[in-house]
Coordinates of C-alpha atoms in Angstrom, one line a residue:
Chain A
X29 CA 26.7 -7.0 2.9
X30 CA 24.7 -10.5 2.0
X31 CA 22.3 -11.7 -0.2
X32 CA 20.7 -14.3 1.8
X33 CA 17.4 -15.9 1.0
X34 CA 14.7 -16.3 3.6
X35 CA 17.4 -16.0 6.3
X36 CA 17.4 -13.6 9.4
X37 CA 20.2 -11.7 9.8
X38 CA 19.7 -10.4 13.3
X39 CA 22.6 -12.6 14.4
X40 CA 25.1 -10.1 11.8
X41 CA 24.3 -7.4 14.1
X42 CA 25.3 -6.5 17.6
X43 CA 21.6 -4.8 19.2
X44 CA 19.0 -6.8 20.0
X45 CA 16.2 -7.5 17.7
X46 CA 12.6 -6.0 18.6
X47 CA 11.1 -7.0 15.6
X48 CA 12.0 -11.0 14.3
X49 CA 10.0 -11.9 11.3
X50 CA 10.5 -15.4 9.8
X51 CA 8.9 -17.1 6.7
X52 CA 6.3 -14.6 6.2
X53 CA 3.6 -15.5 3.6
X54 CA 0.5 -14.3 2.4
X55 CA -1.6 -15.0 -0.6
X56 CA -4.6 -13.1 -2.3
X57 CA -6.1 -15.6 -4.4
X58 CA -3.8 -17.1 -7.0
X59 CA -1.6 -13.6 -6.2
X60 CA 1.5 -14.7 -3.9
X61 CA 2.5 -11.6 -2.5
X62 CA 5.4 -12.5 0.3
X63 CA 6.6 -15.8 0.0
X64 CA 8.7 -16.2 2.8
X65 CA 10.0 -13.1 3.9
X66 CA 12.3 -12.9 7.1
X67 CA 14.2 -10.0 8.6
X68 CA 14.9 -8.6 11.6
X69 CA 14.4 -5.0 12.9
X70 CA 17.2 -3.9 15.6
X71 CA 17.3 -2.0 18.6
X72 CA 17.7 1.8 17.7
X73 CA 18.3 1.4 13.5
X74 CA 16.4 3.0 10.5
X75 CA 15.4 0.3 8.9
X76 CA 14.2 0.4 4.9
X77 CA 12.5 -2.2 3.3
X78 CA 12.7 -1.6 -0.6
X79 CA 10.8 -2.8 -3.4
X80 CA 8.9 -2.0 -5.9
X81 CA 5.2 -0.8 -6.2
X82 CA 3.0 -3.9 -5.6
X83 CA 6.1 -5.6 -4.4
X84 CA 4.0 -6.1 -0.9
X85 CA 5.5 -3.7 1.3
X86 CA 2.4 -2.5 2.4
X87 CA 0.8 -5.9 2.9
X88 CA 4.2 -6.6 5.1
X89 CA 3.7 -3.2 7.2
X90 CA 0.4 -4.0 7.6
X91 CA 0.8 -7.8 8.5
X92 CA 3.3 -6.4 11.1
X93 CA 1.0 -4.1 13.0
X94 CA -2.0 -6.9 13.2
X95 CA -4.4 -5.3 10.4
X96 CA -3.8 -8.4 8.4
X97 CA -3.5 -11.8 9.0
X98 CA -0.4 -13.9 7.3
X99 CA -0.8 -17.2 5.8
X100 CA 2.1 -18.3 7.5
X101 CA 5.1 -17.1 8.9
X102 CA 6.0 -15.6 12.3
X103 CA 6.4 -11.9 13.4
X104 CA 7.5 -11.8 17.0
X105 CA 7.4 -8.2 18.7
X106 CA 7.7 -7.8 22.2
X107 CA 8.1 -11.3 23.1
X108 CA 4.6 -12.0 21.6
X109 CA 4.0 -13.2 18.0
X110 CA 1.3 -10.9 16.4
X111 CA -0.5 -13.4 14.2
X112 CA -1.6 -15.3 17.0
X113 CA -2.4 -12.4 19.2
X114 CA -6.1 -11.2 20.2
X115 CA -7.6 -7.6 20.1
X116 CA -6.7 -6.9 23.7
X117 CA -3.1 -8.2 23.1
X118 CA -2.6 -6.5 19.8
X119 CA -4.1 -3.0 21.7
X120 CA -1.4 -3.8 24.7
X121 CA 1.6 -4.3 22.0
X122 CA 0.4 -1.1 19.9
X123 CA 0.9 1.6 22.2
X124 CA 4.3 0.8 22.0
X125 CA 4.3 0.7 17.9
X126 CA 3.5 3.7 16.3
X127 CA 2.5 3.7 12.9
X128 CA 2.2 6.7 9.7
X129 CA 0.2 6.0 7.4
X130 CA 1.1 6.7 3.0
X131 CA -2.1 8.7 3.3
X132 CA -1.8 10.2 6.3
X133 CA -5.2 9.4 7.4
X134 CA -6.2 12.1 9.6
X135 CA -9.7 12.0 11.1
X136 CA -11.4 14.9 8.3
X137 CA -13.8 15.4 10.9
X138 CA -11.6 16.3 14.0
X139 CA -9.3 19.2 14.2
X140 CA -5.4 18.5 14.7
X141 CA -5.7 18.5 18.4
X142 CA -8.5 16.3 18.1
X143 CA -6.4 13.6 16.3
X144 CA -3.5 14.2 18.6
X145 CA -5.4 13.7 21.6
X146 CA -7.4 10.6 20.2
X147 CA -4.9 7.6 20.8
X148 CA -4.1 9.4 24.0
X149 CA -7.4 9.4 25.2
X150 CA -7.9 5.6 23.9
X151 CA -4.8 4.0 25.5
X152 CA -4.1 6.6 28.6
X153 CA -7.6 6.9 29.6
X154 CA -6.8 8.9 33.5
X155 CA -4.8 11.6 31.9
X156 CA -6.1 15.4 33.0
X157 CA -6.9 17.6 30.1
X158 CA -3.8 19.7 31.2
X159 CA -1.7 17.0 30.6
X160 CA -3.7 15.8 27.1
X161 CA -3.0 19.9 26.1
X162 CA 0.7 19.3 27.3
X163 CA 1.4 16.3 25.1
X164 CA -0.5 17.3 22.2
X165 CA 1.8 20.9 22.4
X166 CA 4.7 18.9 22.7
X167 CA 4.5 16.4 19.8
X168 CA 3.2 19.6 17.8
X169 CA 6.2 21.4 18.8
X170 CA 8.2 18.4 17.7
X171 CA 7.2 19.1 13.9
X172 CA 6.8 22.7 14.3
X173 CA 3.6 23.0 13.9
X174 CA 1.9 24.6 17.1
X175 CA -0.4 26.6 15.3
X176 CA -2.1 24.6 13.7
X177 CA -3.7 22.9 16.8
X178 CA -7.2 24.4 16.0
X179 CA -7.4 24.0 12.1
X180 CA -9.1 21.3 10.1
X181 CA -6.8 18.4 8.4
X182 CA -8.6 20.1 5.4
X183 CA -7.1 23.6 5.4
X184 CA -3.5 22.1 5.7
X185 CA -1.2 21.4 2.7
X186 CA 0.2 17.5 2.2
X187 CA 3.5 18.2 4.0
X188 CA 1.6 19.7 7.2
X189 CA -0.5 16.6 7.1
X190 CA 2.1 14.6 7.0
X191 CA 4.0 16.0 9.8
X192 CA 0.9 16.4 12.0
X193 CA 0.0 12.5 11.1
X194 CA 4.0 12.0 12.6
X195 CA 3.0 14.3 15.6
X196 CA -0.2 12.0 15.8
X197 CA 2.3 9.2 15.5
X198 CA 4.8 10.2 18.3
X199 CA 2.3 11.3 20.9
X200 CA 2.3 8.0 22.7
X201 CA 6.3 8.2 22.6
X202 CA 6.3 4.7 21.0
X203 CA 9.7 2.2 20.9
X204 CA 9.2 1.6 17.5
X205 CA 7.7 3.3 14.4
X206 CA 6.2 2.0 11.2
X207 CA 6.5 4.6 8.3
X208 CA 4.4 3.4 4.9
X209 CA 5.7 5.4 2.1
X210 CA 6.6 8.6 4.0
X211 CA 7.7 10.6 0.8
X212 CA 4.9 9.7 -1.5
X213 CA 3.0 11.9 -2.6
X214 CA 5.0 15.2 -1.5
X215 CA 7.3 17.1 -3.7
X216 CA 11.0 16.4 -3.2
X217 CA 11.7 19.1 -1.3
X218 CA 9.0 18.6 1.5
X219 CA 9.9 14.9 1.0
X220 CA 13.3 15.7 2.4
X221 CA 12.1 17.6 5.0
X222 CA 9.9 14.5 6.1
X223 CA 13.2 12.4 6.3
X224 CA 15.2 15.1 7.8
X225 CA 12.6 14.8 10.6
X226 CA 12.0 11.5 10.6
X227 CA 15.9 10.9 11.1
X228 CA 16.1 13.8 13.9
X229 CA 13.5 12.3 16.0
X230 CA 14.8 8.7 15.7
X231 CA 17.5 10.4 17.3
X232 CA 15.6 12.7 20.2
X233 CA 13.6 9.6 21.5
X234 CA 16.0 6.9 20.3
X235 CA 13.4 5.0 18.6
X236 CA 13.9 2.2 16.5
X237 CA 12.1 2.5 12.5
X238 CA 11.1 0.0 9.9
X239 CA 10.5 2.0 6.7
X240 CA 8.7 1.0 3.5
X241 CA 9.8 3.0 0.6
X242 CA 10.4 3.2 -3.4
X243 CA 11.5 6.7 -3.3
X244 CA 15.8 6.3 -3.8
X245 CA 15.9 9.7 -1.5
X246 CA 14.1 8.2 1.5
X247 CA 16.2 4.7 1.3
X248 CA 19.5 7.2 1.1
X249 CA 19.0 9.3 3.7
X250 CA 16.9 7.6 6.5
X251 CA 18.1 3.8 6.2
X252 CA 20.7 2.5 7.8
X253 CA 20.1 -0.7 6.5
X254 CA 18.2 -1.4 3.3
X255 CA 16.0 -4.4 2.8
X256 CA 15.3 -5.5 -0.8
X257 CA 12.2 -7.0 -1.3
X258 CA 11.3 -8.9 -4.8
X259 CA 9.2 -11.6 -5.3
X260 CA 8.0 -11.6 -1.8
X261 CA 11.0 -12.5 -0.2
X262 CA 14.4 -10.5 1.1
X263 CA 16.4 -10.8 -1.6
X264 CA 19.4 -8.7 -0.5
X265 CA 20.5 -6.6 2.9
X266 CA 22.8 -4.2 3.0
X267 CA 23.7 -0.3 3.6
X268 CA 22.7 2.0 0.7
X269 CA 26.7 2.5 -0.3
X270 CA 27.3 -1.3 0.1
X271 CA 24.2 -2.0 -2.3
X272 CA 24.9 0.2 -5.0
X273 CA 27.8 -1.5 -5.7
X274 CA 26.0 -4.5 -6.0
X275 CA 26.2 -6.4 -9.6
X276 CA 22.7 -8.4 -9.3
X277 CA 20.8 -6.3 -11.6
X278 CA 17.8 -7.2 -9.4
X279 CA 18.8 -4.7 -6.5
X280 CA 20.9 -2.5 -9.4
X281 CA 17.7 -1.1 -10.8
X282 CA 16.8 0.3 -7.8
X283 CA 19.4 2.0 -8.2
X284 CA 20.2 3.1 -11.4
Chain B
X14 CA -35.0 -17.9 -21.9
X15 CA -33.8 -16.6 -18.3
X16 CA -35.7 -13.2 -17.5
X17 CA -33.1 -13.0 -14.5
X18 CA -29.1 -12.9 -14.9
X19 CA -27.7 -16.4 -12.6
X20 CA -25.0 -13.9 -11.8
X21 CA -27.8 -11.5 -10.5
X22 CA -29.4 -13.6 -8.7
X23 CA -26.0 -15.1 -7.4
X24 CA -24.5 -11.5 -6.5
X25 CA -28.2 -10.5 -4.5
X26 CA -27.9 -14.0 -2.1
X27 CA -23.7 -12.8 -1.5
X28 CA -24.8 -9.2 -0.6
X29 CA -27.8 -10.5 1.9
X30 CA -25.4 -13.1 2.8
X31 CA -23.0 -10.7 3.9
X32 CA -25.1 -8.4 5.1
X33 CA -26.5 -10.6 7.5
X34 CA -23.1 -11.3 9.1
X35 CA -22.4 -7.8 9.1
X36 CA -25.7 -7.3 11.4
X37 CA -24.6 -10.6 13.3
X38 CA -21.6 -8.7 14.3
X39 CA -23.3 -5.4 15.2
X40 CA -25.4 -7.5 17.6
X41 CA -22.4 -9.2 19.2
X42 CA -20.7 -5.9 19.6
X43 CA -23.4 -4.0 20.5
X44 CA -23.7 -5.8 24.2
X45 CA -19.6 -5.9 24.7
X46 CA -17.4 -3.6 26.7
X47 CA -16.2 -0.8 26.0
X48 CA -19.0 1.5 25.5
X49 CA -18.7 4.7 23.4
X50 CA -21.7 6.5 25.2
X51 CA -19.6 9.7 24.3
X52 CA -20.1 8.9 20.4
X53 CA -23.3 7.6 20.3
X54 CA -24.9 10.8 21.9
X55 CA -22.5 12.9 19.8
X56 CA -24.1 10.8 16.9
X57 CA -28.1 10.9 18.2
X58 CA -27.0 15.0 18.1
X59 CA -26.1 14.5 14.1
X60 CA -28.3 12.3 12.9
X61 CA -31.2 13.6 15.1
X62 CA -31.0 17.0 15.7
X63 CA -29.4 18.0 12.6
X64 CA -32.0 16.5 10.3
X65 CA -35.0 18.2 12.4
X66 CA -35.2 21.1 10.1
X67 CA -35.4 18.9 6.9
X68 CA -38.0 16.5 8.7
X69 CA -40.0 19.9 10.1
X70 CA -40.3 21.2 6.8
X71 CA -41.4 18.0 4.6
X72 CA -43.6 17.3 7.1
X73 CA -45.5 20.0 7.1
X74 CA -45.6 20.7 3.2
X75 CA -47.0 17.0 2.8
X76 CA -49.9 17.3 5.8
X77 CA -50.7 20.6 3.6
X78 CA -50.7 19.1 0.4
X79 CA -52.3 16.1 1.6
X80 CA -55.1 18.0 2.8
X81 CA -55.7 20.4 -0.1
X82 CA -55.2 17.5 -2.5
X83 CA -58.1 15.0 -0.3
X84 CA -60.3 18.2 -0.2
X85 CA -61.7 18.1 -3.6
X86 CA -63.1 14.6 -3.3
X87 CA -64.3 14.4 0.3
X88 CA -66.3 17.6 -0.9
X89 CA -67.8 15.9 -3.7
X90 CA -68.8 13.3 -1.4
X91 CA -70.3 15.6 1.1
X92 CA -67.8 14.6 4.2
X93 CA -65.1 17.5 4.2
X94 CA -65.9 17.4 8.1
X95 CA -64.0 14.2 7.9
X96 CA -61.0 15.3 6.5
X97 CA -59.4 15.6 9.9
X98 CA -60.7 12.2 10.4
X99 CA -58.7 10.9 7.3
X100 CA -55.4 12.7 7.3
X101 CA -54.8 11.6 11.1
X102 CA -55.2 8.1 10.4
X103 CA -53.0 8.4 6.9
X104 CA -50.2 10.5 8.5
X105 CA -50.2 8.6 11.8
X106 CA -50.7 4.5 10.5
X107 CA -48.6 5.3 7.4
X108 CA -47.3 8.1 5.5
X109 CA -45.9 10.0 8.2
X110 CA -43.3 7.0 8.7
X111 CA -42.5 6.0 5.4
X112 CA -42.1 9.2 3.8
X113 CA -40.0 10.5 7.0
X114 CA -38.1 7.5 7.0
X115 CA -37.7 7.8 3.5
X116 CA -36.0 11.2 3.4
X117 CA -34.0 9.9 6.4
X118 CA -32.6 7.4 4.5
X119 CA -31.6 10.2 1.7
X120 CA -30.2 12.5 4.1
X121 CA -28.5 10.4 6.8
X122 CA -28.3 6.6 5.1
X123 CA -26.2 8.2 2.3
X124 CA -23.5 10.2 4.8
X125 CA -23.3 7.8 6.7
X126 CA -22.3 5.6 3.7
X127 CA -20.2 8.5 2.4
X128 CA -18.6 9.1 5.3
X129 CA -17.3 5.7 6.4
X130 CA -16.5 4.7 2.7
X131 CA -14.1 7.7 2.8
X132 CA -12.8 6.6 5.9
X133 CA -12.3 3.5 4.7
X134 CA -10.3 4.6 1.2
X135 CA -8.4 7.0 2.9
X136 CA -7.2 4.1 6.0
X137 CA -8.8 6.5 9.1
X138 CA -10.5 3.0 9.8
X139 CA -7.3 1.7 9.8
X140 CA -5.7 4.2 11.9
X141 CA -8.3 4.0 14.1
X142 CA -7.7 0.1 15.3
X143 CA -3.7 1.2 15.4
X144 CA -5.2 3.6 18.3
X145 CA -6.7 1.2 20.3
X146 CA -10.2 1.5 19.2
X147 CA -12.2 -1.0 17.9
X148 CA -13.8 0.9 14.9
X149 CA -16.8 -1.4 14.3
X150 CA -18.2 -0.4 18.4
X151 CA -17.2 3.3 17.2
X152 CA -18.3 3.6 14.2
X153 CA -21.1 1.5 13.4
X154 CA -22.2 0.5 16.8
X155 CA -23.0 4.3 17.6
X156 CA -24.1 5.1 14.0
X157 CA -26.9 1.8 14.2
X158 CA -28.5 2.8 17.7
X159 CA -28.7 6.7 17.2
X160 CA -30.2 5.7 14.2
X161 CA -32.6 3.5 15.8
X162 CA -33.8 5.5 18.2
X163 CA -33.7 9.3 16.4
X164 CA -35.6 8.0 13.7
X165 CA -38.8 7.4 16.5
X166 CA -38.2 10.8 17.6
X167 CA -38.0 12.3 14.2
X168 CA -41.7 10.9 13.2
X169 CA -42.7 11.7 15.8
X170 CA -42.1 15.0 15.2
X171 CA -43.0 15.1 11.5
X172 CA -46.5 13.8 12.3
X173 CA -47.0 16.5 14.7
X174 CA -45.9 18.9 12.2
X175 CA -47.9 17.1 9.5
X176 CA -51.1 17.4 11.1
X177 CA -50.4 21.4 12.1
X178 CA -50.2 21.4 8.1
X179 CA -53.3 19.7 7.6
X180 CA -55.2 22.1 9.7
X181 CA -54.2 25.4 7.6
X182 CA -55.0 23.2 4.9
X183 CA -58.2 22.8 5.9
X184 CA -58.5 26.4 7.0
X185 CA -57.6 27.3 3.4
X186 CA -60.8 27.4 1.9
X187 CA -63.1 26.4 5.0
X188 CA -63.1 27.7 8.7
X189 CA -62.1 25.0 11.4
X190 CA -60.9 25.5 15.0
X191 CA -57.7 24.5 16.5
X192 CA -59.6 22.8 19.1
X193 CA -62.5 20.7 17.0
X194 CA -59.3 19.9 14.4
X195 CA -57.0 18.2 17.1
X196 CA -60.4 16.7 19.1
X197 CA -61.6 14.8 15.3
X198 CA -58.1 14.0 15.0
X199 CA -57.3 12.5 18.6
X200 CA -61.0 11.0 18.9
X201 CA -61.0 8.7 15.9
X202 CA -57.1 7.4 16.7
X203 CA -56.8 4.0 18.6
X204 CA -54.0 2.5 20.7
X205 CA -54.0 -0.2 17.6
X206 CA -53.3 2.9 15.2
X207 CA -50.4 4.5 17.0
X208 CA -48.6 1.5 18.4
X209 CA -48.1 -0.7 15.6
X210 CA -46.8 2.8 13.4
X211 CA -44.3 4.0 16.2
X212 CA -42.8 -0.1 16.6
X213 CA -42.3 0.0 13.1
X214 CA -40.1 3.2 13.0
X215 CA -38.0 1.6 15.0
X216 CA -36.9 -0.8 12.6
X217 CA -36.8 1.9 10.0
X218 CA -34.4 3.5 11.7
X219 CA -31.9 0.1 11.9
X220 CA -32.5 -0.7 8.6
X221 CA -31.1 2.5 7.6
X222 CA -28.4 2.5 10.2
X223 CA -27.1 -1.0 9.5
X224 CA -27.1 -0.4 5.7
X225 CA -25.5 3.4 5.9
X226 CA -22.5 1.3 7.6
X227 CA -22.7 -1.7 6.0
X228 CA -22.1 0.0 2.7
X229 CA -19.7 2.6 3.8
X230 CA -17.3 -0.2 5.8
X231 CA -17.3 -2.1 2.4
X232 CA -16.6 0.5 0.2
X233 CA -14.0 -0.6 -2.3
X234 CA -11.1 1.8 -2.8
X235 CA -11.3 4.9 -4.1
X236 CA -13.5 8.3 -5.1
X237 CA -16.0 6.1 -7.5
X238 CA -16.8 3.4 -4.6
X239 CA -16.9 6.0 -1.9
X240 CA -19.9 7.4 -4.5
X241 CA -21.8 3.9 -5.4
X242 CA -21.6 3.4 -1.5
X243 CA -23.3 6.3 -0.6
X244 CA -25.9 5.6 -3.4
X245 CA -26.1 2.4 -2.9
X246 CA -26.9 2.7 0.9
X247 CA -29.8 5.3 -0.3
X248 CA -31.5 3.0 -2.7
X249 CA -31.3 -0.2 -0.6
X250 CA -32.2 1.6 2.6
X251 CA -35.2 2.6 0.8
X252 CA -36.1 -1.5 -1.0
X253 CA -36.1 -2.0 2.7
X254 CA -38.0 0.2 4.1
X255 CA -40.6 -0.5 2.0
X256 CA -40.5 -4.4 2.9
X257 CA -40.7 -4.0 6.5
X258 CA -43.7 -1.7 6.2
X259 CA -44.8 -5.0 4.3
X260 CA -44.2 -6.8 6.8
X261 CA -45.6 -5.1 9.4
X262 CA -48.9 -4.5 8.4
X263 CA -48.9 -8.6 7.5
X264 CA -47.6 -8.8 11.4
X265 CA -50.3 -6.5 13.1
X266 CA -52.5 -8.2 11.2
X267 CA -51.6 -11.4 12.4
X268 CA -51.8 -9.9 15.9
X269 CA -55.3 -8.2 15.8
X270 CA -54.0 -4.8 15.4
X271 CA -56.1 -3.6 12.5

């Protein structure tokens, strides 16, 4: 375990990094919201940023997958540093990058094969229908939901939606996934069943997971390295078991 | 003492300010690859076809009130054989294209605003760009042009129906043929009636496109903004379609038309 400040610690770790970010900033107004975040996301791990709400994880997530601009700082993902990327670019480097939204944000006016077949048909634009109907059935069948192909994201509960917007989310079988508050918003129990899939399909495709999460369930059971983020920086790194031992009562309230 | 607010005043020139970037942009992305024919014709469907029964229906209760309520007075004045005359020129030049677009702007200016504002709240926009799609071309870009060019159509339409109101409305209380109704009708409309009223629909139909979106793309987070976009996108659409028609009777003025 370390408490670093503002240093990587991809070099601690034996995979390769696929996601370096260094001195990551971004402002809104007078509001300072990461003030030189760095960490590195390895090959094949669970990763869990933690922090508290308004901490900036989402601006982070968001900063990471190209729908906001930092002030400074780079984010280097597949060899290419997203700030400095264009449309096209950022389009080429998210097929690879899937990314579940906190609200799930189905299309209300599609049904579920609909939003399934949607990135498909944007990114992998010569597939036949039959194989559009195979992969939709397949990343369906991955969250157990098959029969919900023809409803409306309307008629489902919170935890269907959430597990459809993961099908959504795994149908262009992408090398690394960007969760934003998985668990919130779902009862405990659905939110472990969430995790328990999360974790299991991490393992199926091997895929490597950056996770942004408050809830102490998710950062237990799907991370296998915790970030801590406070004041817009990464305060502390560490396994769950290794930070709960921690003294600093900055990273002990998250735990407490 | 200031009759206006500075902030007012201050707040108007940042909305028209942005708005005109916001149209800059539609125009930029309007000519650029990709093109998403599949979701404009999907959207010309929506906006057009759906709204043909609303359209149908106030267009024919206003050419039959229009009528019954012109009656009295051209009686009294001893030209009810004009009445044709006058409810083809009104319906055609003018209230055929305001009050259609008017209701357009109720019906589709404040879904559309609804619609993307929720989008917007609930990060579909957002997912949308993750997927590869540029959401401006798909959503806006499609929303503008059907817009644009259903709205034409639509008047169209609600003129046609209008005037089929008009004549039972004349038939009401006096006896006129199908034939003599449509031949005063057609007879005493010029090229300089019809063409400057279909050009300006046309623009009608943008201004209530580009605002619908403009509104619903900007809608500030939650259930509340998702509302005050939708209104808001009704009640400006409709400021605006009232200047244009301003405007263009000043321009085909200018250009001999009247």
């Amino acid at each position: 375990m370390d408490i670093n400040k503002n240093i990587p610690d991809s070099e601690s770790g034996t995979s390769q990094p696929v996601i370096v970010i260094s001195d990551l900033h971004k402002s809104f107004g007078s509001n300072r919201v990461l003030a030189g975040f760095s960490i590195s996301l390895l090959k094949g791990e669970n990763l869990v940023v933690l922090g508290k709400s308004g901490s900036g994880k989402s601006v982070l997530i968001k900063c990471i997958i190209g729908l906001m601009k930092p002030d400074r700082g780079t984010i280097e993902m597949f060899g290419k540093n997203i700030p400095d990327l264009g449309a096209m670019e950022l389009d080429e480097i998210r097929v690879k990058v899937g990314f579940l939204f906190q609200s799930n944000a189905l299309y209300d006016s599609m049904t579920v094969r609909d939003n399934l077949e949607f990135p498909l048909r944007r990114h992998w634009i010569k597939l036949t229908q039959g194989e559009v109907d195979d992969m939709v059935m397949n990343a369906l069948s991955d969250v157990g939901l098959e029969h919900t192909v023809d409803m409306m994201p309307v008629e489902l509960s919170g935890g269907m939606r959430k597990r459809i917007a993961l099908a959504r989310t795994l149908i262009l079988k992408p090398e690394i996934i960007l969760y934003d508050e998985p668990t919130t918003g779902l009862d405990p129990i659905t939110g472990k069943e969430i995790i328990s899939l999360m974790v299991d399909l991490k393992r199926k495709y091997n895929t490597s997971s950056l996770i942004i999460s408050h809830d102490m369930n998710c950062v237990r059971m799907a991370g296998d390295r915790i970030a801590v983020l406070v004041d817009g920086i990464c305060y502390a790194t560490g396994t769950y078991e290794k930070l709960k031992q921690l003294e600093d009562s900055r990273v002990k309230q998250f735990f407490e | 003492m200031y009759l206006v607010n500075t902030e007012t005043v201050k707040s108007f020139f940042n909305e028209l300010g942005a708005l005109s970037l916001f149209t800059g942009r539609f125009f930029t992305q309007c000519f650029r690859p990709r093109y998403e024919l599949a979701e404009f014709f999907r959207q010309c469907f929506i906006i057009g076809y759906k709204s043909l029964p609303l359209v149908a229906l106030t267009g024919f209760i206003m050419g039959l009130v229009l009528t019954l309520q012109l009656r009295p007075s051209m009686v009294d004045y001893g030209v009810e054989s004009q009445i044709p005359v006058i409810v083809g020129i009104a319906i055609i030049r003018e209230i055929g294209p305001v009050i259609t677009a008017l209701i357009f702007a109720g019906k589709i200016g404040s879904s559309i605003g609804a619609e993307l504002g929720s989008m917007k709240v609930t990060e579909q926009i957002d997912a949308m760009e993750v997927s590869g799609t540029n959401p401006f071309k798909y959503l806006v870009v499609t929303r503008v042009l059907a817009c644009t060019f259903m709205l034409p159509v639509l008047i169209m339409l609600s003129d046609a129906i209008s005037l089929y109101g008009s004549y039972l409305g004349v038939n009401v209380k006096g006896v006129t043929s199908f034939s003599l109704f449509w031949t005063q009708v057609f007879d005493n409309l010029s090229f300089n009636d019809v063409l400057p009223a279909f050009t300006k629909t046309f623009f009608f139909g943008f201004a209530v496109g580009i605002i619908g979106c403009y509104k619903g793309f900007n809608s500030s987070k939650g259930t509340e903004g998702v509302g005050r976009s939708a209104n808001s996108a009704v009640v400006m659409s409709s400021i605006m379609i009232f200047v244009i028609d301003l405007l263009a009777v000043q321009v085909t003025d200018l250009l001999g038309f009247n």
